[in-house]
Amino acid sequence: MPQTVHFITHPDVAIDPAVPVPDWPLSERGRTRMRGVLQQPWVADLRAVFCSTERKAIDGAAILADALGLPVTEIAELGENDRSSTGYLPKLEFEAMADTFFARPQESVRGWERAVDAQARIVAAVDEVLRRAPAEGDIAIVSHGAVGALYLCHLLDRPIGRDADQPPGNGGNRYAFEITGRRLLHGWRSIDSQ
């Protein structure tokens, strides 16, 4: 059986405009949803768990790793696109900015990291994950929505576009690909379903 990477986006977050976005934890609902992932049959094949250094991703990765008796390896470059120039944005304004981020990947919109730069960083980070991964067993990467979308565009060898983003909602989605040949096994699915 070929080794598989499960790219998982963190689920529901406790949003607090007074706290820097990278420090937001999973909400109780997000924690419940991540614990639910442990019932998925594919989880038993995981032999390594990686995540970004943002708290919500660390929280999600820890739930998986603790249950499986595995360490969590944090890689900063798996982090969300740098949006520190604007900080917290209300939902409608954030969605409009995200649309622009994906639509104009060669530009820095309002000081955000360019999508092309974020994608290059993320591709290098996933390459690093695969270098560090064990020779057998599957791998989980717990990260963020735009990170997953940018990597999915790379995986499919297609232009950056928001149509590759996870389904709308509160995060908590996944896709899977084979390590050898980087072949997509399935697109976005909710972590709440098999």
Short mmCIF file of C-alpha atoms in Angstrom, two decimals:
data_model
loop_
_atom_site.label_atom_id
_atom_site.label_comp_id
_atom_site.label_asym_id
_atom_site.label_seq_id
_atom_site.Cartn_x
_atom_site.Cartn_y
_atom_site.Cartn_z
CA MET A 1 0.00 0.00 0.00
CA PRO A 2 1.53 3.37 -1.00
CA GLN A 3 2.27 5.93 1.67
CA THR A 4 -0.39 8.62 1.91
CA VAL A 5 -0.30 12.21 3.13
CA HIS A 6 -3.52 13.47 4.72
CA PHE A 7 -3.59 17.26 4.53
CA ILE A 8 -5.99 18.46 7.24
CA THR A 9 -7.16 22.00 7.88
CA HIS A 10 -7.77 22.94 11.49
CA PRO A 11 -11.47 23.13 12.37
CA ASP A 12 -13.39 25.82 14.27
CA VAL A 13 -11.31 28.47 16.03
CA ALA A 14 -11.93 30.67 19.08
CA ILE A 15 -11.76 34.04 17.30
CA ASP A 16 -10.65 36.97 19.44
CA PRO A 17 -9.86 40.27 17.64
CA ALA A 18 -7.68 41.28 20.63
CA VAL A 19 -5.38 38.24 20.13
CA PRO A 20 -2.95 37.90 17.20
CA VAL A 21 -4.43 35.50 14.62
CA PRO A 22 -1.56 32.95 14.88
CA ASP A 23 -2.33 32.61 18.62
CA TRP A 24 -6.01 31.70 18.24
CA PRO A 25 -6.76 28.25 19.71
CA LEU A 26 -9.29 25.72 18.54
CA SER A 27 -12.74 26.33 19.98
CA GLU A 28 -14.41 23.59 22.00
CA ARG A 29 -16.36 22.62 18.86
CA GLY A 30 -13.07 22.46 16.92
CA ARG A 31 -11.56 20.19 19.58
CA THR A 32 -14.64 17.96 19.50
CA ARG A 33 -14.43 17.69 15.72
CA MET A 34 -10.72 16.80 15.85
CA ARG A 35 -11.40 14.12 18.47
CA GLY A 36 -14.03 12.77 16.08
CA VAL A 37 -11.33 12.30 13.44
CA LEU A 38 -9.84 9.60 15.67
CA GLN A 39 -12.77 7.35 14.68
CA GLN A 40 -11.82 7.49 10.98
CA PRO A 41 -10.29 4.22 9.72
CA TRP A 42 -7.36 5.94 7.96
CA VAL A 43 -6.07 7.41 11.23
CA ALA A 44 -4.76 4.00 12.39
CA ASP A 45 -2.20 4.08 9.55
CA LEU A 46 -0.64 7.40 10.62
CA ARG A 47 3.01 7.19 11.70
CA ALA A 48 3.88 10.91 11.74
CA VAL A 49 2.08 14.18 12.49
CA PHE A 50 3.31 17.56 11.28
CA CYS A 51 1.80 21.02 11.70
CA SER A 52 2.47 24.72 11.44
CA THR A 53 3.56 26.71 14.49
CA GLU A 54 0.18 28.46 14.77
CA ARG A 55 -1.75 27.50 17.89
CA LYS A 56 -4.90 26.24 16.15
CA ALA A 57 -2.85 23.83 14.02
CA ILE A 58 -0.78 22.72 17.02
CA ASP A 59 -4.00 22.09 18.99
CA GLY A 60 -5.40 19.93 16.19
CA ALA A 61 -2.16 18.02 15.63
CA ALA A 62 -1.78 17.33 19.36
CA ILE A 63 -5.20 15.68 19.51
CA LEU A 64 -4.18 13.24 16.76
CA ALA A 65 -0.64 12.68 17.99
CA ASP A 66 -1.53 12.21 21.66
CA ALA A 67 -4.12 9.56 20.84
CA LEU A 68 -1.64 7.71 18.61
CA GLY A 69 1.39 8.06 20.89
CA LEU A 70 3.27 10.07 18.26
CA PRO A 71 5.29 13.26 18.52
CA VAL A 72 4.20 16.42 16.71
CA THR A 73 6.76 18.05 14.44
CA GLU A 74 6.16 21.78 13.99
CA ILE A 75 7.33 23.47 10.79
CA ALA A 76 6.84 27.24 10.68
CA GLU A 77 6.73 27.30 6.88
CA LEU A 78 3.45 25.33 6.98
CA GLY A 79 1.86 28.48 8.41
CA GLU A 80 -0.94 30.48 6.85
CA ASN A 81 -0.12 33.28 4.42
CA ASP A 82 1.28 36.29 6.29
CA ARG A 83 -1.62 38.67 6.89
CA SER A 84 -0.04 40.60 9.74
CA SER A 85 -0.27 43.87 7.80
CA THR A 86 -4.03 43.89 8.32
CA GLY A 87 -4.39 41.64 11.38
CA TYR A 88 -7.92 40.58 12.26
CA LEU A 89 -10.54 41.46 9.66
CA PRO A 90 -14.32 41.02 10.04
CA LYS A 91 -15.61 38.03 8.05
CA LEU A 92 -16.93 39.86 4.97
CA GLU A 93 -13.81 42.01 4.65
CA PHE A 94 -11.59 38.96 5.19
CA GLU A 95 -13.40 36.98 2.47
CA ALA A 96 -13.02 39.85 0.01
CA MET A 97 -9.29 40.05 0.82
CA ALA A 98 -8.93 36.28 0.39
CA ASP A 99 -10.66 36.51 -2.99
CA THR A 100 -8.13 39.15 -4.05
CA PHE A 101 -5.19 37.18 -2.61
CA PHE A 102 -6.06 34.24 -4.87
CA ALA A 103 -7.11 36.32 -7.88
CA ARG A 104 -3.90 38.38 -7.96
CA PRO A 105 -1.22 35.91 -6.84
CA GLN A 106 1.70 38.02 -8.14
CA GLU A 107 0.67 41.03 -6.01
CA SER A 108 0.85 41.88 -2.33
CA VAL A 109 -2.64 43.09 -1.48
CA ARG A 110 -2.67 45.53 1.45
CA GLY A 111 0.69 44.14 2.54
CA TRP A 112 -0.31 40.45 2.63
CA GLU A 113 2.27 37.89 1.56
CA ARG A 114 1.94 37.27 -2.18
CA ALA A 115 0.21 33.99 -3.04
CA VAL A 116 3.10 32.93 -5.30
CA ASP A 117 5.56 33.43 -2.44
CA ALA A 118 3.34 31.61 0.03
CA GLN A 119 2.96 28.73 -2.41
CA ALA A 120 6.73 28.40 -2.92
CA ARG A 121 7.25 28.38 0.86
CA ILE A 122 4.53 25.76 1.34
CA VAL A 123 5.83 23.48 -1.42
CA ALA A 124 9.29 23.60 0.17
CA ALA A 125 7.74 22.88 3.60
CA VAL A 126 5.87 19.82 2.32
CA ASP A 127 9.09 18.62 0.68
CA GLU A 128 10.74 18.96 4.11
CA VAL A 129 7.89 17.00 5.73
CA LEU A 130 8.41 14.20 3.24
CA ARG A 131 12.18 14.20 3.88
CA ARG A 132 11.57 13.85 7.63
CA ALA A 133 8.73 11.34 7.40
CA PRO A 134 9.24 7.70 8.33
CA ALA A 135 9.78 5.25 5.48
CA GLU A 136 6.53 3.42 6.27
CA GLY A 137 3.05 4.49 7.30
CA ASP A 138 0.96 7.51 6.48
CA ILE A 139 1.48 11.15 7.40
CA ALA A 140 -0.85 13.86 8.68
CA ILE A 141 -0.19 17.54 8.06
CA VAL A 142 -2.43 19.81 10.13
CA SER A 143 -2.38 23.29 8.69
CA HIS A 144 -4.65 25.98 7.23
CA GLY A 145 -7.14 26.55 4.44
CA ALA A 146 -5.13 28.79 2.13
CA VAL A 147 -2.07 26.60 2.69
CA GLY A 148 -4.04 23.56 1.57
CA ALA A 149 -5.46 25.40 -1.44
CA LEU A 150 -2.06 26.65 -2.58
CA TYR A 151 -0.52 23.20 -2.21
CA LEU A 152 -3.46 21.59 -4.01
CA CYS A 153 -2.92 23.95 -6.97
CA HIS A 154 0.73 22.86 -7.04
CA LEU A 155 -0.20 19.19 -6.74
CA LEU A 156 -2.62 19.47 -9.66
CA ASP A 157 -0.16 21.63 -11.67
CA ARG A 158 -2.73 24.35 -12.19
CA PRO A 159 -2.75 28.12 -11.67
CA ILE A 160 -3.40 29.52 -8.21
CA GLY A 161 -7.12 30.06 -7.72
CA ARG A 162 -9.60 30.20 -4.89
CA ASP A 163 -11.66 27.48 -6.53
CA ALA A 164 -9.07 25.11 -5.00
CA ASP A 165 -9.92 26.37 -1.50
CA GLN A 166 -11.61 24.15 1.05
CA PRO A 167 -15.42 24.25 1.18
CA PRO A 168 -16.87 27.26 3.00
CA GLY A 169 -17.58 26.89 6.69
CA ASN A 170 -15.41 26.65 9.76
CA GLY A 171 -12.48 24.66 8.35
CA GLY A 172 -11.94 21.06 9.27
CA ASN A 173 -11.46 19.53 5.83
CA ARG A 174 -8.89 17.22 4.31
CA TYR A 175 -7.54 15.80 1.09
CA ALA A 176 -5.09 12.97 0.52
CA PHE A 177 -2.27 12.27 -1.90
CA GLU A 178 0.28 9.53 -2.46
CA ILE A 179 3.86 10.37 -1.58
CA THR A 180 5.24 8.57 -4.61
CA GLY A 181 4.31 10.55 -7.67
CA ARG A 182 2.30 13.01 -5.55
CA ARG A 183 -0.95 11.69 -7.01
CA LEU A 184 -4.14 13.15 -5.54
CA LEU A 185 -6.25 10.35 -4.05
CA HIS A 186 -9.24 12.50 -3.23
CA GLY A 187 -10.11 16.17 -3.03
CA TRP A 188 -11.54 18.12 -0.12
CA ARG A 189 -13.74 16.15 2.31
CA SER A 190 -15.03 17.20 5.70
CA ILE A 191 -13.13 15.70 8.62
CA ASP A 192 -16.57 14.72 9.91
CA SER A 193 -17.01 12.15 7.12
CA GLN A 194 -14.96 9.23 5.83
#
